[in-house]
CSV table of C-alpha atoms in Angstrom, one decimal:
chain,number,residue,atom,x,y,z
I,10,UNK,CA,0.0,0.0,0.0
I,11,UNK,CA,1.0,3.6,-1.1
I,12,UNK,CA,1.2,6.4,2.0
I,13,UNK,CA,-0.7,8.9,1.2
I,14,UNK,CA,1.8,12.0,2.0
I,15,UNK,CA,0.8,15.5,2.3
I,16,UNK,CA,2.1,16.5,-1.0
I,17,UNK,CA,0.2,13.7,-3.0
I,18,UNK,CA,-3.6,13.1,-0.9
I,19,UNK,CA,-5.1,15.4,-3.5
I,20,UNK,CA,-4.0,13.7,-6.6
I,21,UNK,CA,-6.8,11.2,-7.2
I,22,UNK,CA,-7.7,12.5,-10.7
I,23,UNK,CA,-5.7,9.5,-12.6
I,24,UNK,CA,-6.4,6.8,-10.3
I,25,UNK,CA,-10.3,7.1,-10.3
I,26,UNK,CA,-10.0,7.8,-14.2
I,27,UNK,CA,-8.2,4.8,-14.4
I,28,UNK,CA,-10.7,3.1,-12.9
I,29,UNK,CA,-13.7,4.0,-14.5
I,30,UNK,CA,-11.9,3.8,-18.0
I,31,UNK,CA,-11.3,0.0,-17.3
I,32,UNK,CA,-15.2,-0.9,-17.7
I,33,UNK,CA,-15.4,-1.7,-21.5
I,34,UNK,CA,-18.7,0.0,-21.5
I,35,UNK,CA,-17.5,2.9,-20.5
I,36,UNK,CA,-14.5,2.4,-22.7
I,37,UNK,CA,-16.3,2.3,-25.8
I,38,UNK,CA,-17.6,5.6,-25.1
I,39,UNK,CA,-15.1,8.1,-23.7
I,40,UNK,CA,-11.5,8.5,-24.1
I,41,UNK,CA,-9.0,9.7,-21.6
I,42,UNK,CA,-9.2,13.2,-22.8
I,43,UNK,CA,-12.5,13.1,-22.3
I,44,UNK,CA,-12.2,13.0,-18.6
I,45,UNK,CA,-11.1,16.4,-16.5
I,46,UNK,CA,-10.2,17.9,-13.8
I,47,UNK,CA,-12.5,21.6,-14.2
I,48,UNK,CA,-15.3,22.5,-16.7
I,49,UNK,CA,-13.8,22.0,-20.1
I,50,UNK,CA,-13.6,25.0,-21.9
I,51,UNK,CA,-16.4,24.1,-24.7
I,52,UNK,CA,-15.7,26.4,-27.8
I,53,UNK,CA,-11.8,25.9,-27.1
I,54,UNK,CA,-10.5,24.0,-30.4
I,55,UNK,CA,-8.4,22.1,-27.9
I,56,UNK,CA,-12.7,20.7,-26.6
I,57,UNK,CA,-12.4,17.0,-27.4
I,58,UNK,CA,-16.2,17.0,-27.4
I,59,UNK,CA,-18.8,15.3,-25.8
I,60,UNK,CA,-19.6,13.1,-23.8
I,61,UNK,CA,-17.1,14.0,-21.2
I,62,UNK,CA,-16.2,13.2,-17.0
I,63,UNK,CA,-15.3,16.0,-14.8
I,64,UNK,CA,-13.4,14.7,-11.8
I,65,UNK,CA,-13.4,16.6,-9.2
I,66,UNK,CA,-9.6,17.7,-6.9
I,67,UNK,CA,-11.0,16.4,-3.1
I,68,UNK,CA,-12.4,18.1,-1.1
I,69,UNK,CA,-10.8,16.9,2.8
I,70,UNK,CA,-12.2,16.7,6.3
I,71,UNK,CA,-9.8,15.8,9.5
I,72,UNK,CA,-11.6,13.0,11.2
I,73,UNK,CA,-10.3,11.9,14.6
I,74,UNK,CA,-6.8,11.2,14.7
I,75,UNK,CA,-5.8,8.3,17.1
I,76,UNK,CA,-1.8,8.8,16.3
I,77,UNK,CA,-1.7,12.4,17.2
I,78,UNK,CA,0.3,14.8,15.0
I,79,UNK,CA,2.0,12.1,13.4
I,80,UNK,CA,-0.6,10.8,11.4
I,81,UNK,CA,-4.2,12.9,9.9
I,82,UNK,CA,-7.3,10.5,9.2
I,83,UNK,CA,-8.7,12.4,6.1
I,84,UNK,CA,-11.8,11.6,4.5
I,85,UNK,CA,-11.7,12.8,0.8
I,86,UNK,CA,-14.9,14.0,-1.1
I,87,UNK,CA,-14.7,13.4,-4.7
I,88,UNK,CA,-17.2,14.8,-7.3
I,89,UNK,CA,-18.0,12.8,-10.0
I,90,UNK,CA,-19.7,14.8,-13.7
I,91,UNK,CA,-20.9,13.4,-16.6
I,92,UNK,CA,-22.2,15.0,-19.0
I,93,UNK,CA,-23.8,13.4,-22.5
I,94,UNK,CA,-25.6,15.2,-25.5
I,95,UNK,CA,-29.6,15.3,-24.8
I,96,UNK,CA,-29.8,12.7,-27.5
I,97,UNK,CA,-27.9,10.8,-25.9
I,98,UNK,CA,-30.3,10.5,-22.6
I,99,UNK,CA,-31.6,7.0,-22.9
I,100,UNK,CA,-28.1,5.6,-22.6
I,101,UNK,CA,-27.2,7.7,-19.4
I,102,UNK,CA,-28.3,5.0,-16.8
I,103,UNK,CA,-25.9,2.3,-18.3
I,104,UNK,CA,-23.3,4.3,-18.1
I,105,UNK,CA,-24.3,5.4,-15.1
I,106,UNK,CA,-24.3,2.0,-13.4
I,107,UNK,CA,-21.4,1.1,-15.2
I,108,UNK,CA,-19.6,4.0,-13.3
I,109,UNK,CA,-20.8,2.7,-9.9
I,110,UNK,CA,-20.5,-1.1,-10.8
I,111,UNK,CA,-16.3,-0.4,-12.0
I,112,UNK,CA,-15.6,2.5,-8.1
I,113,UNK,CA,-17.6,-0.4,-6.0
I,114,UNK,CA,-15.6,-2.7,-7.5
I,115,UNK,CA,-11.8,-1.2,-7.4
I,116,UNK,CA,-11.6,-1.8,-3.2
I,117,UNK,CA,-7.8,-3.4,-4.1
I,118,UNK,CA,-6.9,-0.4,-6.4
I,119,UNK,CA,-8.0,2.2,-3.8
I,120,UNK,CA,-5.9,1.1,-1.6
I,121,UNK,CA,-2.9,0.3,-3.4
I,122,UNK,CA,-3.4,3.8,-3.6
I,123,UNK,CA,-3.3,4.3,0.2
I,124,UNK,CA,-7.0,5.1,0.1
I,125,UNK,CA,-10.2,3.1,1.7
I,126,UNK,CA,-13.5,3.5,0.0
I,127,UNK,CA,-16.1,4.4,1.9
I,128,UNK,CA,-19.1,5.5,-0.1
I,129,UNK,CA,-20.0,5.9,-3.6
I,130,UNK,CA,-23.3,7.6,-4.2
I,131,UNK,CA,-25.4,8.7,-7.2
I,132,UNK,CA,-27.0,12.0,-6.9
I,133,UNK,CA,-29.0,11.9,-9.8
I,134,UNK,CA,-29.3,13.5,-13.4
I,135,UNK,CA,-30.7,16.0,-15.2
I,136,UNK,CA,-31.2,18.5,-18.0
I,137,UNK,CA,-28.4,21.4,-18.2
I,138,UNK,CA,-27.4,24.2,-20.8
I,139,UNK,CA,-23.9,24.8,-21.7
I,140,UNK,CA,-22.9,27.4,-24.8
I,141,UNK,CA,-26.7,26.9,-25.9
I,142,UNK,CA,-26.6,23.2,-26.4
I,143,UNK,CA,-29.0,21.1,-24.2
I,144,UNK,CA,-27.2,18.4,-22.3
I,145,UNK,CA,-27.9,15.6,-20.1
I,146,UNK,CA,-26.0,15.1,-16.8
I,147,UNK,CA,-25.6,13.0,-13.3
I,148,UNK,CA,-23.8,13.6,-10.8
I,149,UNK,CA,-21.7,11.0,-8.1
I,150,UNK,CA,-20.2,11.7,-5.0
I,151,UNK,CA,-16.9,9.5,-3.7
I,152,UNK,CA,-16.2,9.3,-0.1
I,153,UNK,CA,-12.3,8.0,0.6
I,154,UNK,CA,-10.5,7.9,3.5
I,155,UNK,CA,-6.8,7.6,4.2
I,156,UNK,CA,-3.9,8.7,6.8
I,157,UNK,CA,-1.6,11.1,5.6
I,158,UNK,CA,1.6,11.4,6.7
């Protein structure tokens, strides 16, 4: 297992792409430039289009720390985007459950990582409008926990 060090607990961004991209579902759909870290900037020629993941830098909490000042038990909040063209809508849920199924499944890879999952949750989709075209989005929220040193 990895320590998770003060100069690393925020970088998540590859590890939960990783993750997600390994589902062949999900594969099949979006490339690894298609997942971010911030709001893509949509008329940019660099804009690899849609759909697209937006993966979120953690938020932290301290939780109690039994070790002292040696050790911080951090609980890191991860939002989770995806966002699809309106057309796309009816094929949100399997991706969707693919994206659960693949973070409920990756216990081992979290914490090679130095990180314990504790809750992955889906906080639903919905309709959005970005530059004037009409999108479809959910939303997930992933709950790690670690000690950093």
């Amino acid at each position: 297992m990895t320590a998770i060090t003060n100069s690393s607990q925020l970088v998540t961004f590859v590890t939960i792409r990783d993750i997600i991209i390994t589902n062949s579902v999900i594969a099949a759909k979006f490339r690894k430039e298609q997942f971010h870290r911030f709001e893509p900037k949509h008329k940019s020629q660099s804009f690899t289009g849609y759909p697209y993941m937006i993966i979120s830098i953690p938020i932290t909490e301290d939780v109690d720390s039994p070790l002292g000042d040696l050790v911080a038990n951090r609980e890191f909040t991860i939002d989770i985007i995806m966002r699809m063209e309106y057309e796309a809508k009816d094929n949100m849920e399997t991706y969707a459950s693919q994206v659960v199924k693949e973070l409920d499944n990756s216990t081992s890879t979290f914490l090679d990582a130095g990180y314990y999952p504790e809750k992955i949750t889906f906080d639903g989709s919905d309709t959005v409008t970005i530059d004037q075209k009409e999108l479809v989005e959910c939303k997930f929220t992933l709950i790690l926990s670690g000690e950093v040193s």
